[in-house]
PDB file of C-alpha atoms in Angstrom:
ATOM      1  CA  MET J   1     238.133 -83.273 174.005  1.00 97.00           C
ATOM      2  CA  ASP J   2     237.496 -81.262 170.835  1.00 97.00           C
ATOM      3  CA  PRO J   3     241.004 -81.016 169.060  1.00 97.00           C
ATOM      4  CA  ALA J   4     240.396 -77.950 167.518  1.00 96.00           C
ATOM      5  CA  SER J   5     239.070 -75.907 170.441  1.00 95.00           C
ATOM      6  CA  LYS J   6     240.652 -78.068 172.894  1.00 95.00           C
ATOM      7  CA  LYS J   7     237.304 -78.308 174.980  1.00 95.00           C
ATOM      8  CA  PRO J   8     235.813 -80.991 176.594  1.00 96.00           C
ATOM      9  CA  VAL J   9     232.606 -82.685 174.233  1.00 95.00           C
ATOM     10  CA  SER J  10     231.651 -85.168 177.526  1.00 95.00           C
ATOM     11  CA  ILE J  11     233.372 -85.198 180.645  1.00 96.00           C
ATOM     12  CA  PHE J  12     233.365 -88.878 182.454  1.00 95.00           C
ATOM     13  CA  VAL J  13     234.404 -88.819 186.374  1.00 95.00           C
ATOM     14  CA  ASP J  14     235.998 -92.295 188.210  1.00 92.00           C
ATOM     15  CA  ASP J  15     234.763 -92.261 190.957  1.00 88.00           C
ATOM     16  CA  ALA J  16     237.151 -95.423 192.148  1.00 86.00           C
ATOM     17  CA  ALA J  17     240.609 -93.230 191.074  1.00 86.00           C
ATOM     18  CA  ASP J  18     243.123 -92.519 194.119  1.00 84.00           C
ATOM     19  CA  PRO J  19     245.419 -89.710 193.339  1.00 80.00           C
ATOM     20  CA  SER J  20     246.859 -90.359 196.579  1.00 84.00           C
ATOM     21  CA  LYS J  21     248.638 -93.092 195.294  1.00 81.00           C
ATOM     22  CA  TRP J  22     249.997 -91.333 192.082  1.00 78.00           C
ATOM     23  CA  ILE J  23     253.719 -91.361 192.913  1.00 84.00           C
ATOM     24  CA  LYS J  24     256.190 -90.702 190.634  1.00 81.00           C
ATOM     25  CA  GLY J  25     258.275 -93.625 190.124  1.00 89.00           C
ATOM     26  CA  THR J  26     255.676 -96.006 191.790  1.00 88.00           C
ATOM     27  CA  PRO J  27     253.492 -97.426 188.988  1.00 85.00           C
ATOM     28  CA  THR J  28     250.257 -97.778 189.789  1.00 81.00           C
ATOM     29  CA  ALA J  29     247.211 -99.325 187.568  1.00 79.00           C
ATOM     30  CA  TYR J  30     243.324 -99.505 187.751  1.00 78.00           C
ATOM     31  CA  LEU J  31     240.522 -99.865 185.052  1.00 87.00           C
ATOM     32  CA  PHE J  32     237.838 -97.039 183.965  1.00 89.00           C
ATOM     33  CA  LYS J  33     235.159 -98.118 181.352  1.00 92.00           C
ATOM     34  CA  PRO J  34     233.612 -95.162 180.550  1.00 93.00           C
ATOM     35  CA  ASP J  35     230.327 -95.045 178.478  1.00 93.00           C
ATOM     36  CA  LEU J  36     230.983 -93.394 175.219  1.00 92.00           C
ATOM     37  CA  SER J  37     227.516 -94.771 173.707  1.00 93.00           C
ATOM     38  CA  GLN J  38     226.502 -91.080 173.771  1.00 92.00           C
ATOM     39  CA  VAL J  39     229.834 -90.073 172.277  1.00 95.00           C
ATOM     40  CA  ALA J  40     229.059 -88.878 168.280  1.00 96.00           C
ATOM     41  CA  GLY J  41     231.714 -90.986 165.939  1.00 96.00           C
ATOM     42  CA  GLY J  42     234.670 -88.677 165.480  1.00 97.00           C
ATOM     43  CA  ALA J  43     238.357 -87.849 166.214  1.00 98.00           C
ATOM     44  CA  TYR J  44     238.940 -86.599 169.602  1.00 98.00           C
ATOM     45  CA  LEU J  45     241.685 -85.773 172.105  1.00 97.00           C
ATOM     46  CA  TRP J  46     241.479 -87.773 175.357  1.00 96.00           C
ATOM     47  CA  ALA J  47     242.512 -85.812 178.271  1.00 96.00           C
ATOM     48  CA  VAL J  48     242.613 -86.131 181.984  1.00 94.00           C
ATOM     49  CA  ALA J  49     242.487 -84.049 185.148  1.00 94.00           C
ATOM     50  CA  ILE J  50     241.549 -84.257 188.775  1.00 93.00           C
ATOM     51  CA  VAL J  51     238.035 -82.425 188.949  1.00 94.00           C
ATOM     52  CA  ASP J  52     236.173 -80.011 191.300  1.00 95.00           C
ATOM     53  CA  THR J  53     232.726 -81.628 191.192  1.00 93.00           C
ATOM     54  CA  SER J  54     231.437 -78.620 192.774  1.00 95.00           C
ATOM     55  CA  ARG J  55     232.536 -76.831 190.338  1.00 95.00           C
ATOM     56  CA  HIS J  56     230.631 -78.796 187.376  1.00 94.00           C
ATOM     57  CA  ASN J  57     234.043 -80.665 187.163  1.00 95.00           C
ATOM     58  CA  GLN J  58     236.063 -78.424 186.299  1.00 95.00           C
ATOM     59  CA  PRO J  59     239.631 -78.834 186.941  1.00 96.00           C
ATOM     60  CA  GLY J  60     240.607 -78.541 190.551  1.00 94.00           C
ATOM     61  CA  ILE J  61     244.072 -79.735 191.387  1.00 90.00           C
ATOM     62  CA  LEU J  62     246.902 -79.021 188.487  1.00 87.00           C
ATOM     63  CA  LEU J  63     248.225 -82.466 187.591  1.00 84.00           C
ATOM     64  CA  ALA J  64     252.602 -82.346 187.898  1.00 84.00           C
ATOM     65  CA  THR J  65     252.931 -83.316 184.470  1.00 86.00           C
ATOM     66  CA  LYS J  66     254.886 -82.423 181.081  1.00 83.00           C
ATOM     67  CA  GLY J  67     253.703 -81.780 178.250  1.00 84.00           C
ATOM     68  CA  ASN J  68     250.359 -80.576 176.493  1.00 92.00           C
ATOM     69  CA  VAL J  69     248.078 -79.163 178.969  1.00 94.00           C
ATOM     70  CA  THR J  70     245.365 -76.875 178.024  1.00 95.00           C
ATOM     71  CA  ALA J  71     245.273 -73.294 179.718  1.00 92.00           C
ATOM     72  CA  GLU J  72     242.008 -74.967 181.955  1.00 94.00           C
ATOM     73  CA  GLY J  73     244.344 -77.707 183.542  1.00 95.00           C
ATOM     74  CA  TRP J  74     243.026 -80.736 181.355  1.00 96.00           C
ATOM     75  CA  THR J  75     246.476 -82.708 180.157  1.00 95.00           C
ATOM     76  CA  ILE J  76     246.136 -83.945 177.011  1.00 96.00           C
ATOM     77  CA  VAL J  77     247.374 -87.923 177.049  1.00 94.00           C
ATOM     78  CA  SER J  78     246.589 -88.950 173.350  1.00 95.00           C
ATOM     79  CA  ASP J  79     244.535 -89.386 170.025  1.00 97.00           C
ATOM     80  CA  VAL J  80     241.137 -91.076 170.408  1.00 96.00           C
ATOM     81  CA  THR J  81     238.439 -91.922 167.716  1.00 97.00           C
ATOM     82  CA  ILE J  82     235.118 -93.375 168.169  1.00 95.00           C
ATOM     83  CA  LYS J  83     233.421 -95.065 165.677  1.00 92.00           C
TER      84      LYS J  83
END
């Protein structure tokens, strides 16, 4: 996500994610390795959302998270630098 506009630069969809297992107080983990080779080097924000693939991968279900959430429904997780 572009830090200034808070708009997605690239969207990666993880088809293996299982949001039904994301339960408060019950840690869960899986590995997701997006191909960042097509993203230009620079500083970005890493943001997540449950997207609606029938609506061009726009956030479809708002996550019940506290913190930095964009008006579109992306939850900003951290800063990212791509070299």
